[in-house]
Structures are given as C-alpha cells and as structure tokens.
Short mmCIF file of C-alpha atoms in Angstrom, two decimals:
data_model
loop_
_atom_site.label_atom_id
_atom_site.label_comp_id
_atom_site.label_asym_id
_atom_site.label_seq_id
_atom_site.Cartn_x
_atom_site.Cartn_y
_atom_site.Cartn_z
CA UNK A 1 124.23 82.24 70.68
CA UNK A 2 120.64 81.53 70.52
CA UNK A 3 118.35 83.29 73.48
CA UNK A 4 115.53 80.29 73.54
CA UNK A 5 116.86 78.63 76.57
CA UNK A 6 116.19 82.28 78.68
CA UNK A 7 113.15 83.26 76.89
CA UNK A 8 111.20 79.84 77.20
CA UNK A 9 111.31 79.83 81.24
CA UNK A 10 110.85 83.73 81.18
CA UNK A 11 107.94 83.11 79.16
CA UNK A 12 106.56 80.05 81.54
CA UNK A 13 106.75 81.68 84.33
CA UNK A 14 102.51 83.36 82.56
CA UNK A 15 102.13 80.63 83.34
CA UNK A 16 102.76 81.13 86.85
CA UNK A 17 99.23 82.63 89.46
CA UNK A 18 100.74 86.01 90.02
CA UNK A 19 98.51 89.28 89.33
CA UNK A 20 99.44 92.78 90.29
CA UNK A 21 98.11 96.29 88.73
CA UNK A 22 99.15 98.88 90.65
CA UNK A 23 101.88 102.08 89.45
CA UNK A 24 105.13 101.06 88.93
CA UNK A 25 108.04 103.17 89.13
CA UNK A 26 111.15 101.25 87.93
CA UNK A 27 114.48 101.39 87.10
CA UNK A 28 116.39 99.36 84.53
CA UNK A 29 120.41 99.07 84.64
CA UNK A 30 122.40 97.48 82.34
CA UNK A 31 120.26 94.23 82.48
CA UNK A 32 121.69 92.11 79.56
CA UNK A 33 118.40 90.13 79.45
CA UNK A 34 116.04 89.55 76.01
CA UNK A 35 112.64 89.43 78.02
CA UNK A 36 111.25 91.21 81.35
CA UNK A 37 108.26 90.53 82.61
CA UNK A 38 106.57 93.62 84.40
CA UNK A 39 103.31 92.74 85.24
CA UNK A 40 100.87 90.49 84.45
CA UNK A 41 97.03 91.97 84.29
CA UNK A 42 93.57 91.25 83.55
CA UNK A 43 91.14 93.75 81.27
CA UNK A 44 87.69 94.12 81.04
CA UNK A 45 86.16 95.26 77.78
CA UNK A 46 87.74 99.74 78.88
CA UNK A 47 91.31 97.91 79.52
CA UNK A 48 94.45 100.94 79.04
CA UNK A 49 97.75 100.17 79.58
CA UNK A 50 100.28 103.45 79.95
CA UNK A 51 103.81 103.40 79.38
CA UNK A 52 106.53 106.26 80.49
CA UNK A 53 109.95 105.02 79.12
CA UNK A 54 113.18 107.50 79.61
CA UNK A 55 116.47 107.55 79.51
CA UNK A 56 117.31 104.81 77.86
CA UNK A 57 120.14 103.85 76.71
CA UNK A 58 121.27 100.62 74.61
CA UNK A 59 125.21 99.50 75.08
CA UNK A 60 125.94 97.23 72.31
CA UNK A 61 129.44 95.22 71.80
CA UNK A 62 128.74 94.78 68.53
CA UNK A 63 127.37 96.90 66.25
CA UNK A 64 124.97 99.46 67.12
CA UNK A 65 121.12 97.56 68.61
CA UNK A 66 118.70 97.63 65.77
CA UNK A 67 115.94 99.43 67.68
CA UNK A 68 112.94 97.84 66.51
CA UNK A 69 114.02 94.75 68.03
CA UNK A 70 113.90 96.53 71.41
CA UNK A 71 110.46 97.24 72.25
CA UNK A 72 107.05 95.83 74.44
CA UNK A 73 104.55 94.11 73.86
CA UNK A 74 101.52 92.69 75.86
CA UNK A 75 100.42 88.64 75.51
CA UNK A 76 98.28 86.59 76.62
CA UNK A 77 97.80 83.49 77.62
CA UNK A 78 96.58 81.66 74.92
CA UNK A 79 98.65 83.19 72.50
CA UNK A 80 101.88 82.05 74.85
CA UNK A 81 101.86 78.13 73.15
CA UNK A 82 101.92 79.65 69.62
CA UNK A 83 105.47 82.43 71.19
CA UNK A 84 106.70 79.11 72.21
CA UNK A 85 106.46 76.56 69.40
CA UNK A 86 107.42 79.52 66.86
CA UNK A 87 110.48 79.62 69.05
CA UNK A 88 111.29 76.23 69.22
CA UNK A 89 110.88 76.65 65.42
CA UNK A 90 113.71 79.11 65.60
CA UNK A 91 115.77 80.16 68.39
CA UNK A 92 117.22 83.10 66.57
CA UNK A 93 113.20 84.55 65.51
CA UNK A 94 112.50 87.47 67.36
CA UNK A 95 109.10 87.70 70.28
CA UNK A 96 108.66 91.05 68.68
CA UNK A 97 108.36 90.00 65.19
CA UNK A 98 105.31 87.16 65.23
CA UNK A 99 101.44 87.73 64.77
CA UNK A 100 100.64 86.22 67.86
CA UNK A 101 101.97 89.43 70.45
CA UNK A 102 100.16 92.69 71.12
CA UNK A 103 102.62 94.92 69.85
CA UNK A 104 102.90 98.24 71.37
CA UNK A 105 105.90 100.05 70.61
CA UNK A 106 109.62 99.61 69.64
CA UNK A 107 112.81 102.07 70.61
CA UNK A 108 111.89 103.30 66.75
CA UNK A 109 109.21 105.55 68.22
CA UNK A 110 111.87 107.07 70.96
CA UNK A 111 112.20 110.95 71.12
CA UNK A 112 115.76 111.43 69.70
CA UNK A 113 118.68 111.27 71.94
CA UNK A 114 119.09 112.84 73.99
CA UNK A 115 115.76 112.45 76.11
CA UNK A 116 114.76 110.02 74.73
CA UNK A 117 111.86 109.08 76.07
CA UNK A 118 108.68 107.27 75.19
CA UNK A 119 104.95 108.09 77.00
CA UNK A 120 101.43 106.46 75.13
CA UNK A 121 98.22 105.36 76.22
CA UNK A 122 96.97 101.32 74.73
CA UNK A 123 93.11 100.50 74.56
CA UNK A 124 93.00 97.01 75.47
CA UNK A 125 90.21 96.22 72.67
CA UNK A 126 90.20 92.30 73.14
CA UNK A 127 89.66 91.35 77.39
CA UNK A 128 91.68 88.62 78.64
CA UNK A 129 94.88 88.48 80.79
CA UNK A 130 98.21 89.91 79.48
CA UNK A 131 101.85 89.79 80.46
CA UNK A 132 103.09 92.92 79.76
CA UNK A 133 107.04 92.16 78.08
CA UNK A 134 110.15 94.05 77.33
CA UNK A 135 111.55 91.64 74.18
CA UNK A 136 115.51 92.66 73.43
CA UNK A 137 116.88 90.97 70.45
CA UNK A 138 119.71 92.74 69.95
CA UNK A 139 122.58 90.43 70.58
CA UNK A 140 125.36 91.02 73.70
CA UNK A 141 123.44 94.11 74.40
CA UNK A 142 122.83 95.85 77.37
CA UNK A 143 119.23 98.07 78.44
CA UNK A 144 118.75 100.42 81.38
CA UNK A 145 115.67 102.80 81.10
CA UNK A 146 113.18 103.65 83.91
CA UNK A 147 109.91 102.71 83.29
CA UNK A 148 106.59 103.70 84.40
CA UNK A 149 104.23 101.10 83.20
CA UNK A 150 100.01 101.54 84.69
CA UNK A 151 97.29 99.09 83.68
CA UNK A 152 93.95 99.60 85.14
CA UNK A 153 90.01 98.93 83.71
CA UNK A 154 87.88 102.29 83.62
CA UNK A 155 84.37 101.00 85.81
CA UNK A 156 82.47 104.15 85.03
CA UNK A 157 84.65 106.72 83.59
CA UNK A 158 86.84 105.70 87.50
CA UNK A 159 90.16 104.13 87.00
CA UNK A 160 90.55 100.47 88.66
CA UNK A 161 93.84 99.99 89.34
CA UNK A 162 93.34 96.00 90.66
CA UNK A 163 93.06 92.79 87.48
CA UNK A 164 89.37 92.41 86.79
CA UNK A 165 89.51 89.14 89.14
CA UNK A 166 90.45 90.45 92.03
CA UNK A 167 88.94 94.28 91.82
CA UNK A 168 86.64 92.77 94.94
CA UNK A 169 88.78 91.86 96.86
CA UNK A 170 88.62 94.80 99.23
CA UNK A 171 84.81 93.75 100.43
CA UNK A 172 85.86 90.50 100.37
CA UNK A 173 88.50 90.85 102.93
CA UNK A 174 86.58 92.95 104.83
CA UNK A 175 83.63 91.12 105.43
CA UNK A 176 85.90 87.84 107.18
CA UNK A 177 87.49 90.75 109.02
CA UNK A 178 84.00 91.19 110.98
CA UNK A 179 83.29 87.73 110.84
CA UNK A 180 86.87 87.60 113.16
CA UNK A 181 86.11 90.31 115.17
CA UNK A 182 82.98 88.84 116.23
CA UNK A 183 84.37 85.55 116.72
CA UNK A 184 86.86 87.28 119.09
CA UNK A 185 83.94 88.45 121.13
CA UNK A 186 82.61 84.22 121.31
CA UNK A 187 86.32 83.19 122.42
CA UNK A 188 86.75 85.92 125.05
CA UNK A 189 82.98 85.48 126.17
CA UNK A 190 83.91 81.38 126.60
CA UNK A 191 87.11 82.18 128.12
CA UNK A 192 85.70 85.15 130.97
CA UNK A 193 83.23 81.96 131.79
CA UNK A 194 85.07 79.95 132.37
CA UNK A 195 88.08 80.88 133.98
CA UNK A 196 88.82 78.37 135.62
CA UNK A 197 90.05 76.58 132.83
CA UNK A 198 91.62 79.31 130.54
CA UNK A 199 95.92 78.29 130.13
CA UNK A 200 98.11 80.76 128.85
CA UNK A 201 97.45 79.31 124.81
CA UNK A 202 94.28 80.26 124.90
CA UNK A 203 95.52 83.92 125.50
CA UNK A 204 98.50 82.91 122.81
CA UNK A 205 95.15 82.08 120.19
CA UNK A 206 93.30 84.73 121.15
CA UNK A 207 96.51 86.94 120.38
CA UNK A 208 96.72 85.49 117.20
CA UNK A 209 92.30 85.83 116.38
CA UNK A 210 93.61 89.65 117.18
CA UNK A 211 95.88 89.36 114.55
CA UNK A 212 94.21 87.65 111.40
CA UNK A 213 91.64 90.05 112.23
CA UNK A 214 94.19 93.41 112.07
CA UNK A 215 95.81 91.29 108.91
CA UNK A 216 92.06 91.36 107.05
CA UNK A 217 91.52 95.15 108.15
CA UNK A 218 95.01 96.07 106.08
CA UNK A 219 94.87 93.56 104.04
CA UNK A 220 91.13 95.45 102.79
CA UNK A 221 92.88 98.14 103.15
CA UNK A 222 95.71 98.26 100.95
CA UNK A 223 93.55 96.49 98.51
CA UNK A 224 91.09 99.98 98.59
CA UNK A 225 94.13 102.59 97.99
CA UNK A 226 95.48 100.17 94.97
CA UNK A 227 92.18 99.77 93.39
CA UNK A 228 91.84 103.45 93.76
CA UNK A 229 94.49 105.49 93.82
CA UNK A 230 96.86 103.29 91.94
CA UNK A 231 99.11 103.03 95.36
CA UNK A 232 99.02 101.65 98.72
CA UNK A 233 99.29 105.03 100.57
CA UNK A 234 101.79 103.41 103.33
CA UNK A 235 99.08 100.83 103.94
CA UNK A 236 100.87 97.62 102.55
CA UNK A 237 103.64 98.71 105.20
CA UNK A 238 100.90 97.47 108.40
CA UNK A 239 99.66 94.82 106.32
CA UNK A 240 102.96 93.35 105.79
CA UNK A 241 103.94 93.87 109.48
CA UNK A 242 99.96 92.55 111.17
CA UNK A 243 100.70 89.98 108.61
CA UNK A 244 104.26 88.70 109.59
CA UNK A 245 103.56 88.15 113.48
CA UNK A 246 100.27 86.48 112.32
CA UNK A 247 101.32 83.63 109.84
CA UNK A 248 104.79 83.16 112.87
CA UNK A 249 101.80 83.42 115.97
CA UNK A 250 100.21 80.89 113.87
CA UNK A 251 102.69 78.25 113.71
CA UNK A 252 103.56 79.03 117.34
CA UNK A 253 100.12 78.24 118.35
CA UNK A 254 99.99 74.93 116.31
CA UNK A 255 103.95 73.71 117.94
CA UNK A 256 102.54 74.39 121.15
CA UNK A 257 98.92 73.07 120.89
CA UNK A 258 100.64 69.69 119.32
CA UNK A 259 102.91 69.67 121.80
CA UNK A 260 100.18 70.36 124.77
CA UNK A 261 101.79 73.02 126.09
CA UNK A 262 99.94 74.81 129.01
CA UNK A 263 97.07 72.28 128.01
CA UNK A 264 98.51 69.02 129.13
CA UNK A 265 101.55 70.48 130.26
CA UNK A 266 103.21 72.96 131.58
CA UNK A 267 106.94 72.98 130.47
CA UNK A 268 108.08 72.24 126.44
CA UNK A 269 111.32 69.82 125.85
CA UNK A 270 114.00 70.17 124.72
CA UNK A 271 112.87 68.79 121.55
CA UNK A 272 109.64 70.57 120.94
CA UNK A 273 112.13 74.30 121.76
CA UNK A 274 113.76 73.43 118.23
CA UNK A 275 111.22 72.87 116.36
CA UNK A 276 110.27 76.22 117.74
CA UNK A 277 113.62 77.18 117.19
CA UNK A 278 113.02 76.21 114.11
CA UNK A 279 110.26 77.10 112.49
CA UNK A 280 110.02 80.97 113.86
CA UNK A 281 112.49 82.24 111.87
CA UNK A 282 112.23 80.12 108.65
CA UNK A 283 108.64 81.77 109.06
CA UNK A 284 110.97 85.51 109.75
CA UNK A 285 112.12 84.77 106.10
CA UNK A 286 109.66 83.53 104.56
CA UNK A 287 107.63 86.64 104.89
CA UNK A 288 110.66 88.46 103.75
CA UNK A 289 110.53 86.17 100.90
CA UNK A 290 107.00 87.20 100.36
CA UNK A 291 107.55 90.90 100.69
CA UNK A 292 109.89 91.13 98.89
CA UNK A 293 108.03 88.60 95.71
CA UNK A 294 104.90 91.13 96.70
CA UNK A 295 106.42 95.23 96.32
CA UNK A 296 108.64 94.24 93.47
CA UNK A 297 107.56 91.68 90.86
CA UNK A 298 108.85 89.48 87.99
CA UNK A 299 111.05 92.64 86.51
CA UNK A 300 113.93 92.05 88.99
CA UNK A 301 116.35 89.63 88.40
CA UNK A 302 116.12 87.55 91.78
CA UNK A 303 112.14 87.26 92.02
CA UNK A 304 112.05 83.51 91.02
CA UNK A 305 114.80 82.77 93.02
CA UNK A 306 112.38 84.50 95.94
CA UNK A 307 109.68 82.65 94.85
CA UNK A 308 111.85 79.56 95.74
CA UNK A 309 113.48 80.50 99.13
CA UNK A 310 109.22 81.08 99.84
CA UNK A 311 108.01 77.56 98.47
CA UNK A 312 111.11 75.75 100.07
CA UNK A 313 110.62 77.82 103.75
CA UNK A 314 106.97 76.90 103.54
CA UNK A 315 107.51 73.26 102.86
CA UNK A 316 109.22 73.15 105.97
CA UNK A 317 107.69 74.94 108.45
CA UNK A 318 104.58 72.66 107.00
CA UNK A 319 106.71 69.35 107.80
CA UNK A 320 108.35 70.69 110.70
CA UNK A 321 104.76 72.07 112.63
CA UNK A 322 103.59 67.69 111.92
CA UNK A 323 105.97 66.17 114.53
CA UNK A 324 105.02 67.61 117.59
CA UNK A 325 101.99 66.73 117.21
CA UNK A 326 103.16 63.10 116.24
CA UNK A 327 104.98 63.33 119.60
CA UNK A 328 101.47 63.41 121.31
CA UNK A 329 100.29 60.83 120.05
CA UNK A 330 103.50 58.44 120.41
CA UNK A 331 103.68 59.76 124.18
CA UNK A 332 99.89 59.31 124.84
CA UNK A 333 100.71 55.47 123.69
CA UNK A 334 102.66 54.91 125.59
CA UNK A 335 101.86 56.49 128.90
CA UNK A 336 98.48 54.74 127.97
CA UNK A 337 100.03 51.60 129.54
CA UNK A 338 101.44 52.34 132.71
CA UNK A 339 99.09 54.74 133.77
CA UNK A 340 96.15 52.84 134.15
CA UNK A 341 94.24 55.71 133.02
CA UNK A 342 93.24 53.94 129.47
CA UNK A 343 89.48 55.45 129.12
CA UNK A 344 91.20 59.27 129.62
CA UNK A 345 94.01 58.81 127.43
CA UNK A 346 91.74 57.27 124.69
CA UNK A 347 90.34 60.41 124.64
CA UNK A 348 93.34 62.36 124.65
CA UNK A 349 93.85 60.10 121.59
CA UNK A 350 91.33 60.96 119.38
CA UNK A 351 91.53 64.62 120.31
CA UNK A 352 95.02 65.00 118.85
CA UNK A 353 94.70 63.02 116.36
CA UNK A 354 91.52 64.62 114.78
CA UNK A 355 94.07 67.55 115.17
CA UNK A 356 96.44 66.30 113.90
CA UNK A 357 93.48 65.38 110.62
CA UNK A 358 93.04 68.85 110.52
CA UNK A 359 96.04 70.69 110.45
CA UNK A 360 96.80 68.21 108.13
CA UNK A 361 93.79 69.00 105.89
CA UNK A 362 94.67 72.77 106.43
CA UNK A 363 97.48 72.46 105.13
CA UNK A 364 96.80 70.67 101.97
CA UNK A 365 94.00 72.56 101.06
CA UNK A 366 95.67 76.16 101.72
CA UNK A 367 99.10 75.01 99.74
CA UNK A 368 97.13 72.82 96.81
CA UNK A 369 94.31 73.25 96.30
CA UNK A 370 94.03 77.03 96.47
CA UNK A 371 96.52 77.12 94.26
CA UNK A 372 95.31 74.89 91.59
CA UNK A 373 92.33 77.35 91.46
CA UNK A 374 94.52 79.98 91.36
CA UNK A 375 95.48 78.19 88.08
CA UNK A 376 92.47 77.54 86.75
CA UNK A 377 90.54 79.71 87.77
CA UNK A 378 89.01 82.11 84.56
CA UNK A 379 90.91 85.11 84.77
CA UNK A 380 87.61 87.34 85.84
CA UNK A 381 87.26 84.94 88.80
CA UNK A 382 90.90 85.06 90.54
CA UNK A 383 89.22 86.25 93.51
CA UNK A 384 87.91 83.69 93.94
CA UNK A 385 91.18 81.04 95.30
CA UNK A 386 91.14 84.21 98.07
CA UNK A 387 87.92 83.33 99.41
CA UNK A 388 88.15 79.70 99.52
CA UNK A 389 91.31 80.06 101.70
CA UNK A 390 89.69 82.84 103.95
CA UNK A 391 87.03 79.99 103.71
CA UNK A 392 89.27 77.53 105.00
CA UNK A 393 91.51 79.49 107.89
CA UNK A 394 88.48 80.65 109.35
CA UNK A 395 87.27 76.80 109.25
CA UNK A 396 90.23 75.87 110.45
CA UNK A 397 90.43 78.05 113.25
CA UNK A 398 86.96 77.53 114.02
CA UNK A 399 87.65 73.96 114.46
CA UNK A 400 91.21 74.49 116.84
CA UNK A 401 89.54 76.66 118.43
CA UNK A 402 86.50 74.52 119.06
CA UNK A 403 88.40 71.81 119.89
CA UNK A 404 90.89 72.98 122.80
CA UNK A 405 88.32 75.62 123.97
CA UNK A 406 88.68 76.20 127.89
CA UNK A 407 85.71 74.00 129.19
CA UNK A 408 85.47 72.01 132.75
CA UNK A 409 84.37 69.23 131.95
CA UNK A 410 85.87 68.73 128.02
CA UNK A 411 83.94 66.03 126.60
CA UNK A 412 87.30 64.71 125.40
CA UNK A 413 88.41 63.81 129.05
CA UNK A 414 85.38 62.87 131.24
CA UNK A 415 85.17 59.20 130.72
CA UNK A 416 82.85 56.62 132.87
CA UNK A 417 84.60 54.72 134.55
CA UNK A 418 82.96 51.71 133.39
CA UNK A 419 84.24 52.35 129.49
CA UNK A 420 87.73 51.50 130.95
CA UNK A 421 88.38 48.38 129.61
CA UNK A 422 86.42 48.94 126.00
CA UNK A 423 89.09 51.77 125.97
CA UNK A 424 91.36 49.62 126.86
CA UNK A 425 90.85 47.46 123.64
CA UNK A 426 90.82 50.43 121.70
CA UNK A 427 94.41 51.39 122.72
CA UNK A 428 95.79 48.37 120.97
CA UNK A 429 94.11 48.98 118.52
CA UNK A 430 96.58 49.92 115.31
CA UNK A 431 93.99 52.63 114.86
CA UNK A 432 96.42 55.31 115.95
CA UNK A 433 99.51 54.41 114.33
CA UNK A 434 100.21 57.02 112.08
#
C-alpha cells in the first residue's frame, strides 16, 4: 500500500505559515504515520539543530524494519517541490533517499538496545527556513520514542531560540503595549471630561484597552523568555489568559456597539442576545483551539483538525458580529420614516454605515491580508506580518473609539433644523442600502 496520500498533505503543511522555535520534549507512542512534522524554523548562518531521541522501539507486523528507512531530516521550502515530484514519480520512494533533503540521522545511528538512543547537534550551513521531519518508510510499522528538539541561532555566541524572522517580536510587542497604555490614559481623560455622556459601553471599551495592553505585555514576556531560554517560564499561561479575555471582550464590544446598546438604547433585543450567546461560547472554543495549536505543534495527530476548528469558528464569529450592525442600520431607516427626525436619523445612519465599513475592513485585513503577508514574506521578515496586524488593530481601536467617544454634542447627532429637508432626501437614497 502506497504512503503517497499520507505524505503529500503533510509535506504541503510546510507551505502553511507557522513558526516555532522553543525547546520541545515530546513523546511519540505507537505512531504509524509515514511522516511527522515537528517544527519549522528560520536559521541564520549560525543556526544549530540539536536532536535527542531515547527509548526508541519499532514494532512491525512484517519483517524487521530496515533502520536506515527511519530517521530525521530537514527540508527547505525550495526543496519541497522537488521532493513532491520524486514522490509522485515513484510512490514507493523513501524520502530519506532524496538528494534534496538535509539528512540528519537514521535509526541505524542509534546506540544498541536496550538504550536505543541518539544525541547530536548539527550546524546549519545554508541560511533558510527549514521544516524538521521524522520519516518512517518501513511498511506496517509503529514507532515509539522520546524526542527532544532544540533549534536556535547563535547571536554573538548567545543562543536565540526564536526563528530568524520572529526575533524582533519581544521589542515589537513591548512598544505596542506602551502605545495602548497611553491610549488608555487618553480615553480615561476624555471620559473624565465628559462624565455626563459616559455610558456603560465606554467603560467596557476602557476594559478592552486594558486587556489589549496586558495581552501585549505578556506576549512580549512570553517571546522574550522563549528567545533567551527556549521555554516561556509560565508567561505563556498569562498570555493565553489575557488573549482569551481580550478576544471575547473585543467581539462583545463590537456586537454591543453594533446594536446601539447603552449608546442608543438601554436594552438588547432577543435576537441580539442570541448573537452574544453564540459568539461568546464560540470565541471560547476558538481560544481553546488557539492554545492547543500554539502549545503543541504539527507533530500531534489532531493538529490539523484544531487548525480547521479555529478557522471555521473564527469565520462564523466574524460573520455573526456583522448582523447587529446591519440590523441597526435597517432599524434606523425604518424609524426615520415615522418619527420626523430625518437629520438626526441621517447622522446615525452615517455613523453606523461607517462603523460597518470599518469592521469589515478590519476583519478583512487581519484575516486575509495578514495571512497573505505571512505566506509571501521572506522568512527573515515574518515579523512584518505581526507588525501589520498590530498597526491595523490599533487603527481600528482608534477609529472605533473616536466614532463612539463620549461627548455632549456629538457631531453625528446634532444637526441644524434647516438640514431636515436635505436629510429626508438623503434617506430616500439607496446609498444606505447594504
């Protein structure tokens, strides 16, 4: 039975944008997979790959497997296509025999039983982004082993465990956290100077900025300790906690603003409550998937499934938060036909239509454009995608907070009476149809 259908999807995972770089201690138990992708890492000219395996055992229902057909190798993205072509031309071809891979070692190099172990460090002489694979070309066999991987670059003889394209992330996140703390101070100043116009939604918006700033602080600490020591030292726990709170709060604030809660009306309708009841649990599930993806890696069997769960849930949530804004726009159009306040309703429609466009733009940029940047950017410049995402998020926060800031005479809601007739004509225009 050919293993080509199993190999192709795994090799194509190399094209998916993910990069890890910390020290990994893994336990593989009775695993029949033909290939296991462990990590993807961007090496400089001082790169090192240290691999240690122990307690190795191979069980086969056929003859005793040839140890040279099981082993570890590095594969660059440029060589991926060549390897795929080799596999297509000969489905029984063992990838460990390919001339396009960096073969590290095979089970032939293991110490004799009962230890069956191996420990060695390899210099990476050609700077590039590589994927670390384990290949099992022995048919009908299952492998068990304890694996420790340590991928890093030597910067002035100091180990840097972050990939070459992500080593700038600690500084980047620290800088943005300071910006958000400054933003929080400005927001509190605006709220203090307009106490009479402050609503509960403005307090939630302040809490959102606090969560975002703290999320960035702990993201910076997490990446810093991974960069220096290879492990997060518990900072990843705080990062995931505040990331989960921040994301749930962000979607909640967008939904509440979209419904006009606390800003236009003091209550939520039944359908709006249902949106929140759907979005919040889904975001909790998305955060669980994000934690599994971030803390494990492609070596676990369900890693692809968790990625699919995260993607589907995120798409559903992004679609769900648009509905309340659309409902508010339609409700305002209906109201404008009966209450005789054309100018005021025109201003509200303008505000919510602009908010609709801003939300769509933010979701499109952070989900599509940022993903494209991660995919096409050279491995040394992966941090650019993170910077673009943070800049887009900051711009979105600033625009949203400005549009719904607490002011006694908001320009959107105070218009001269003489503009009523022009406003009535504008409301009849299809411009406000979505």
